[in-house]
mmCIF file of C-alpha atoms in Angstrom:
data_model
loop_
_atom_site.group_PDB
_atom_site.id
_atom_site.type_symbol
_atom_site.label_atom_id
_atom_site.label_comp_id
_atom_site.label_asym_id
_atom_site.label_seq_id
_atom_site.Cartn_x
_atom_site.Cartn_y
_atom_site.Cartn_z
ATOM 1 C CA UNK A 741 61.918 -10.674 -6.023
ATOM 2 C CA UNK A 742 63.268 -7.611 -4.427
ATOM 3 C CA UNK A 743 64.855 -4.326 -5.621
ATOM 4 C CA UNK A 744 64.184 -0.769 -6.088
ATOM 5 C CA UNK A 745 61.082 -0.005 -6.124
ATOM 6 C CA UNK A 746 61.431 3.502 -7.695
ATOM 7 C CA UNK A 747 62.864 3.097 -10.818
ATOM 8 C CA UNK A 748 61.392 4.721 -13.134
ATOM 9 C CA UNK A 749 58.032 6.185 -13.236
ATOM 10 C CA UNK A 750 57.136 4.814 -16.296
ATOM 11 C CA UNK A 751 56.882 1.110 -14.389
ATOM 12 C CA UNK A 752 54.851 0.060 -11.158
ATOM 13 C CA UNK A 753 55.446 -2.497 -8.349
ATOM 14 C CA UNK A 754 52.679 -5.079 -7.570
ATOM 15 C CA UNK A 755 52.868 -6.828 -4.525
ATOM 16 C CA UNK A 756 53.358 -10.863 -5.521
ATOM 17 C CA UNK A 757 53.136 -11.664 -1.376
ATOM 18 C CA UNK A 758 49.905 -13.917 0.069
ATOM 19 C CA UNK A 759 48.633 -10.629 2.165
ATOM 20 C CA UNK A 760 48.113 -9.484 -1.808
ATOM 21 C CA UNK A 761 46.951 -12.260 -3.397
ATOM 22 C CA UNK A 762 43.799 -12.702 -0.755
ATOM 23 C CA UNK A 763 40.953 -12.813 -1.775
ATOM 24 C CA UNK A 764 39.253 -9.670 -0.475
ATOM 25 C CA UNK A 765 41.739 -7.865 -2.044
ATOM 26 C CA UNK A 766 41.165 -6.433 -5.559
ATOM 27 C CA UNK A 767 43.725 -5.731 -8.019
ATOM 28 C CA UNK A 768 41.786 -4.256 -10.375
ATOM 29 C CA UNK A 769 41.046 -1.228 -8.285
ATOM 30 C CA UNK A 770 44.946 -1.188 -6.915
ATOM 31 C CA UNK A 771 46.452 -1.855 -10.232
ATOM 32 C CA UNK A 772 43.978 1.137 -11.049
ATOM 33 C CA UNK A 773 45.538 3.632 -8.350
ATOM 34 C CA UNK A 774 48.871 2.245 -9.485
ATOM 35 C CA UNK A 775 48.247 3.408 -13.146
ATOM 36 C CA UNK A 776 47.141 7.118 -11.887
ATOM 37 C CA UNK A 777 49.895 7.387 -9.571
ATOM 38 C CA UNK A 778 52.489 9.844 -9.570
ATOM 39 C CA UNK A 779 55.435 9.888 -7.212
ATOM 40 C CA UNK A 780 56.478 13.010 -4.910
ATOM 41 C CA UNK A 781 59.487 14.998 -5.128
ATOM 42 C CA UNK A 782 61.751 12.906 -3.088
ATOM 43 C CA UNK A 783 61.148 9.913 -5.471
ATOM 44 C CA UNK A 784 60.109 7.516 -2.101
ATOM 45 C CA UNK A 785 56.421 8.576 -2.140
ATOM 46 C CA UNK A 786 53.948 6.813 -4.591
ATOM 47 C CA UNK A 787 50.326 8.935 -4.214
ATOM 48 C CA UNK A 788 46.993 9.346 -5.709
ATOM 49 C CA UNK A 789 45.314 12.902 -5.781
ATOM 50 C CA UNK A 790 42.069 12.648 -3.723
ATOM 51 C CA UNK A 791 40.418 14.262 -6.056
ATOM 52 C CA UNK A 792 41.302 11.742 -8.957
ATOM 53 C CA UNK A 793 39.382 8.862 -7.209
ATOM 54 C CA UNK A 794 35.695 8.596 -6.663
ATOM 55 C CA UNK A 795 33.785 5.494 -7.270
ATOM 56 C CA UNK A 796 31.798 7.426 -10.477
ATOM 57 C CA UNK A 797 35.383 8.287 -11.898
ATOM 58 C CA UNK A 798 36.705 4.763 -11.539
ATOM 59 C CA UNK A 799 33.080 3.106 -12.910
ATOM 60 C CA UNK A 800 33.240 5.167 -16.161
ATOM 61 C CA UNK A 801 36.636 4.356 -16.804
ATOM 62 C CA UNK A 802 36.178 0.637 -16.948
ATOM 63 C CA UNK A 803 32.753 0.699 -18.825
ATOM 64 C CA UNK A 804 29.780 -1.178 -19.145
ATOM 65 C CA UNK A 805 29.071 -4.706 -19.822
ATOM 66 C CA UNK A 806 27.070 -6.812 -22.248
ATOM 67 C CA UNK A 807 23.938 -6.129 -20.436
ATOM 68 C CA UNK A 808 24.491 -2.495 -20.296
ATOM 69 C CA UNK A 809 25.414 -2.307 -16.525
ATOM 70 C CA UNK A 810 28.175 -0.967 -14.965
ATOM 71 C CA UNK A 811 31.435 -3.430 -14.953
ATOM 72 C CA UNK A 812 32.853 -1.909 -11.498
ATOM 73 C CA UNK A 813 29.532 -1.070 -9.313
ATOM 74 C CA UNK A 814 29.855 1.787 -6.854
ATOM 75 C CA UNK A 815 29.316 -0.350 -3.972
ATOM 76 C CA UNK A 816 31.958 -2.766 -4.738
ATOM 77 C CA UNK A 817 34.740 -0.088 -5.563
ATOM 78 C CA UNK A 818 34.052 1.348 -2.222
ATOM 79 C CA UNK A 819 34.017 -1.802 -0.629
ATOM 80 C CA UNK A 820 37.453 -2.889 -2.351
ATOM 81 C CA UNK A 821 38.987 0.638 -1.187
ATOM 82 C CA UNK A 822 37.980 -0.098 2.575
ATOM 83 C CA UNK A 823 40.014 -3.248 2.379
ATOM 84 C CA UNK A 824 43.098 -1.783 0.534
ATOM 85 C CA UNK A 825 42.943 0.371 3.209
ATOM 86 C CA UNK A 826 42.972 -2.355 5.738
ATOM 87 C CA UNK A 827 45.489 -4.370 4.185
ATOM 88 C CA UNK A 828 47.516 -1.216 4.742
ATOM 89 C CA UNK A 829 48.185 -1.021 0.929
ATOM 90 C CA UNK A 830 46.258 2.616 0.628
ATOM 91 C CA UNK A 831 46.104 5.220 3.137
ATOM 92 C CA UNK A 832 45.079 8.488 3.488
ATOM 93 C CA UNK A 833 48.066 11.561 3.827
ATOM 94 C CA UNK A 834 48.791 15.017 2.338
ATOM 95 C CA UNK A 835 51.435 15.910 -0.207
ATOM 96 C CA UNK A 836 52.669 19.462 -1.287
ATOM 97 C CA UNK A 837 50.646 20.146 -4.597
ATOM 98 C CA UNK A 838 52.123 21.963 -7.791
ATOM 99 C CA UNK A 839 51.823 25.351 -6.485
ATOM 100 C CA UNK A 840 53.287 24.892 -2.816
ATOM 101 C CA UNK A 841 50.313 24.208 -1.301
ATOM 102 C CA UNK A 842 49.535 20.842 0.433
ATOM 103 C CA UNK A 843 46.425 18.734 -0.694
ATOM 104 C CA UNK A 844 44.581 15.784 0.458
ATOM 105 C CA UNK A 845 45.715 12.215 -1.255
ATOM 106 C CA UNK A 846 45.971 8.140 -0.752
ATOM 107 C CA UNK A 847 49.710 7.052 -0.753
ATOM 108 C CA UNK A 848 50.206 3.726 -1.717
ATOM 109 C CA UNK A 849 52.992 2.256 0.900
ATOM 110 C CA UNK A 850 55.396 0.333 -0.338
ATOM 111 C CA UNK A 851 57.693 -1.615 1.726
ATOM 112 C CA UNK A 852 61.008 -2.303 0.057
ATOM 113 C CA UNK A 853 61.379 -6.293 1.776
ATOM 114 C CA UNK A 854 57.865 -7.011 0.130
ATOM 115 C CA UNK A 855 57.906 -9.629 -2.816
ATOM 116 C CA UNK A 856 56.604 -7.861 -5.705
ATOM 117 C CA UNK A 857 57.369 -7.425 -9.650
ATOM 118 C CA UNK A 858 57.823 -4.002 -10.714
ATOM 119 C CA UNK A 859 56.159 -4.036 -14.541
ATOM 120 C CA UNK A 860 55.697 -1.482 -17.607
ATOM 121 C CA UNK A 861 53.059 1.100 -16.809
ATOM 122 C CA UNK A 862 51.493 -0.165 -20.442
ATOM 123 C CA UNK A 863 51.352 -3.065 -19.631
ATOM 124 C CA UNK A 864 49.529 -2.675 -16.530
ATOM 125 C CA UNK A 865 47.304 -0.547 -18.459
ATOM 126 C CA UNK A 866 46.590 -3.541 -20.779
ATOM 127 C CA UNK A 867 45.520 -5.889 -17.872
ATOM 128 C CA UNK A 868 43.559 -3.057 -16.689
ATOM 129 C CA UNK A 869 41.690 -3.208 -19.810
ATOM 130 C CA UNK A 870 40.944 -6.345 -19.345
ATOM 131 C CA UNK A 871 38.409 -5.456 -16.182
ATOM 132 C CA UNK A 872 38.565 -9.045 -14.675
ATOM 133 C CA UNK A 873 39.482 -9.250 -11.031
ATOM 134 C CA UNK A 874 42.848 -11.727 -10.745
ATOM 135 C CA UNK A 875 44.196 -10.887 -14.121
ATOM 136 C CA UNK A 876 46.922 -8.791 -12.606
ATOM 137 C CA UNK A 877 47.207 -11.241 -9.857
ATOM 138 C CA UNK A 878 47.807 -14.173 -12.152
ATOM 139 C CA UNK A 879 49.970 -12.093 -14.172
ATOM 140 C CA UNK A 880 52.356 -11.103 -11.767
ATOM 141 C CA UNK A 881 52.455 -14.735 -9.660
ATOM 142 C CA UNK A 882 53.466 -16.206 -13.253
ATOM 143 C CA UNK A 883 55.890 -13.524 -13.812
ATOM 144 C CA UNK A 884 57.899 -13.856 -9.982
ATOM 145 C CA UNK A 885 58.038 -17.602 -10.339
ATOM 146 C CA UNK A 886 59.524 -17.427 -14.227
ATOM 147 C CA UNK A 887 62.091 -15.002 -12.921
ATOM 148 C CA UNK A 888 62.707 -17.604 -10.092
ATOM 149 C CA UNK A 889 62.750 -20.663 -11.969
ATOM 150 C CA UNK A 890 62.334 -20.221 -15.119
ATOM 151 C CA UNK A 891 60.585 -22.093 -17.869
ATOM 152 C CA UNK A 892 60.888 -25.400 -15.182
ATOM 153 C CA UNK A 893 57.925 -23.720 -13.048
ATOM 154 C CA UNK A 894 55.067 -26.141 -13.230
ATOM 155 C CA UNK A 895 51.402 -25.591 -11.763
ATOM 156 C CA UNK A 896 48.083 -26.827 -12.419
ATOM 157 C CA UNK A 897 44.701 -24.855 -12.178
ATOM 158 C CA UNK A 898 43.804 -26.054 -8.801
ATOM 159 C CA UNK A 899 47.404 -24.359 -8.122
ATOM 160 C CA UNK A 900 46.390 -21.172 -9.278
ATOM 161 C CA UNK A 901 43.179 -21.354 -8.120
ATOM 162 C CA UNK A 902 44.057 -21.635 -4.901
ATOM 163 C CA UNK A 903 46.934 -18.827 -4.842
ATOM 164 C CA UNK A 904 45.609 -16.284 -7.096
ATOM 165 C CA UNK A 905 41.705 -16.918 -6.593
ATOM 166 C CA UNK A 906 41.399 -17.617 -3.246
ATOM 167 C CA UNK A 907 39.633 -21.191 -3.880
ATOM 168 C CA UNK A 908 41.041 -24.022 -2.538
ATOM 169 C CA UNK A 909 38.996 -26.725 -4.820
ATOM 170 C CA UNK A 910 38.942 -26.424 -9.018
ATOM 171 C CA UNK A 911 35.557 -28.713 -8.974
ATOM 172 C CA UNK A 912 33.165 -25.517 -10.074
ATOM 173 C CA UNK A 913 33.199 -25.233 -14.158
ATOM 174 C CA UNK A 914 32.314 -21.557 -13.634
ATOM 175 C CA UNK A 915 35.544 -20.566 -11.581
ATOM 176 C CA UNK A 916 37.755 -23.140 -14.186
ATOM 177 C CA UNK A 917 36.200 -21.335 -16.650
ATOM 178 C CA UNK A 918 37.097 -17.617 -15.596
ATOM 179 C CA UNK A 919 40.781 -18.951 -14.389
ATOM 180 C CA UNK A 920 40.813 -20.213 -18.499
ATOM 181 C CA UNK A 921 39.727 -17.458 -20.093
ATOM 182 C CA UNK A 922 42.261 -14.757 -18.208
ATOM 183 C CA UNK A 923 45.316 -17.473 -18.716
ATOM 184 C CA UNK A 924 43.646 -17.237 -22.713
ATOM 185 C CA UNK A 925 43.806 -13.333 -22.269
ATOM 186 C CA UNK A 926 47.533 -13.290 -21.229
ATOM 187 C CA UNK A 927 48.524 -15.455 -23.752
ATOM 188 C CA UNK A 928 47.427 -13.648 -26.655
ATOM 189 C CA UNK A 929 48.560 -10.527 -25.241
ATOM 190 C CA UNK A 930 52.370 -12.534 -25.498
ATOM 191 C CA UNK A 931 52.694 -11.982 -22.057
ATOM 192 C CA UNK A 932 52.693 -15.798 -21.055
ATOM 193 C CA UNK A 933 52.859 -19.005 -22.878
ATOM 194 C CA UNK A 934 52.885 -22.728 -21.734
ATOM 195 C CA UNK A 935 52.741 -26.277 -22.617
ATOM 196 C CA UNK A 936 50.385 -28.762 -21.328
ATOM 197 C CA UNK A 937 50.918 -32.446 -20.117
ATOM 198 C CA UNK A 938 49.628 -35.322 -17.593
ATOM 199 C CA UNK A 939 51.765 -35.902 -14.830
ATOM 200 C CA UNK A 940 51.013 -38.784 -12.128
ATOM 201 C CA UNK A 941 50.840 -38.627 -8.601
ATOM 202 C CA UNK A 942 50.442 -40.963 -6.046
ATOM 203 C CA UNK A 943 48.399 -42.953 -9.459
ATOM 204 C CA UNK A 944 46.561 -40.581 -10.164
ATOM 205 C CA UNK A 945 47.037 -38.379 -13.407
ATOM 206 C CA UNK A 946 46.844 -34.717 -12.991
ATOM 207 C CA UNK A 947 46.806 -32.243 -16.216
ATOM 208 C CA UNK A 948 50.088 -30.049 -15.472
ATOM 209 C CA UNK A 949 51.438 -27.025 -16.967
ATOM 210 C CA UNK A 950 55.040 -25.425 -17.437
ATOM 211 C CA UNK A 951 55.418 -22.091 -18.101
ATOM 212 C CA UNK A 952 57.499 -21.393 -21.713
ATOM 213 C CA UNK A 953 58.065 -17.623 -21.115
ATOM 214 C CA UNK A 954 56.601 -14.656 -18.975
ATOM 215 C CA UNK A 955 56.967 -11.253 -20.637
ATOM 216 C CA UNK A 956 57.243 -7.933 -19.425
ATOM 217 C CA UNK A 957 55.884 -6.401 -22.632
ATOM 218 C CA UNK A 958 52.675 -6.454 -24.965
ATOM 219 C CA UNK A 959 53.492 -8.534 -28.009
ATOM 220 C CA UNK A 960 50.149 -9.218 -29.867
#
């Protein structure tokens, strides 16, 4: 879907395009930058203060796990940050700072014939929360194909799998498993519901599902 991209800066656009959804690319860390964001004064410049990111920063803020180690390792956020950098979705500029003077920062290009879904900065905040890698992703794929067609979209988890994770076969329980529990997540955050069903294809039946409703806003 396209549009304006700078609405309002209470909202943020995430890419929905393939380059996006690759594998290498992590939206927890750009749905991160996104959140911290501000936008210059001519509106057409989304940035990130250098001095707001650091891998230490970005660790504490999503926590610790059950085991008592770090959710978001150091290694991995810098890893992730060389290939939004890459992907040409961060790089580094300078903007003019409050008091005149110009600072050092990561702007977050944006261009305006991309395919991406701009959504509430609270609810991005929510899927942040969340700290699994492809949340966002899922979230926004479901939400450009609702807007598209509607509750007639249909996909199966080999579907997703394959354009959200990066996996082209569903056969590993571990990688079903993780695809379940973040569709769970969305849906009892009210941000996506569905009914299930078997379909058949070519005699063979495949458990389908069709999207009921993709939200923009928190409804639990």
């Amino acid at each position: 879907k396209k549009g304006d991209y700078y609405v309002m800066n209470e909202k943020r656009a995430i890419p929905v395009e393939d380059k996006f959804m690759n594998r290498k690319i992590s939206d927890i860390l750009y749905g991160y930058l996104q959140s911290i964001s501000y936008l210059d004064k001519s509106g057409k410049t989304r940035f990130v203060y250098k001095d707001h990111y650091s891998p230490s920063i970005i660790q504490e803020y999503f926590g610790i796990d059950e085991n008592g180690r770090y959710k978001f390792q150091r290694l991995a956020i810098t890893r992730a940050m060389r290939v939004l950098i890459e992907f040409g979705y961060v790089r580094e500029i300078t903007v003019e700072g409050l008091k005149g003077n110009y600072v050092k920062a990561y702007e977050l290009p944006f261009n305006v014939d991309s395919i991406f879904q701009i959504i509430p900065l609270e609810t991005l905040k929510y899927l942040l929360d969340a700290s699994n890698s492809n949340v966002i992703k899922i979230y926004v794929y479901l939400l450009n194909k609702y807007n598209c067609f509607g509750d007639k979209f249909e996909f199966t988890n080999k579907h997703l799998l394959n354009k959200c994770f990066g996996v082209k076969s569903n056969t590993n329980s571990l990688t079903n498993k993780s695809l379940a529990n973040r569709l769970d997540f969305l849906k009892k955050l009210g941000l996506i519901d569905w009914c299930e069903y078997v379909k058949v294809y070519n005699g063979k039946k495949i458990k389908t599902k069709r999207l009921k409703f993709v939200n923009k806003y928190i409804s639990k």
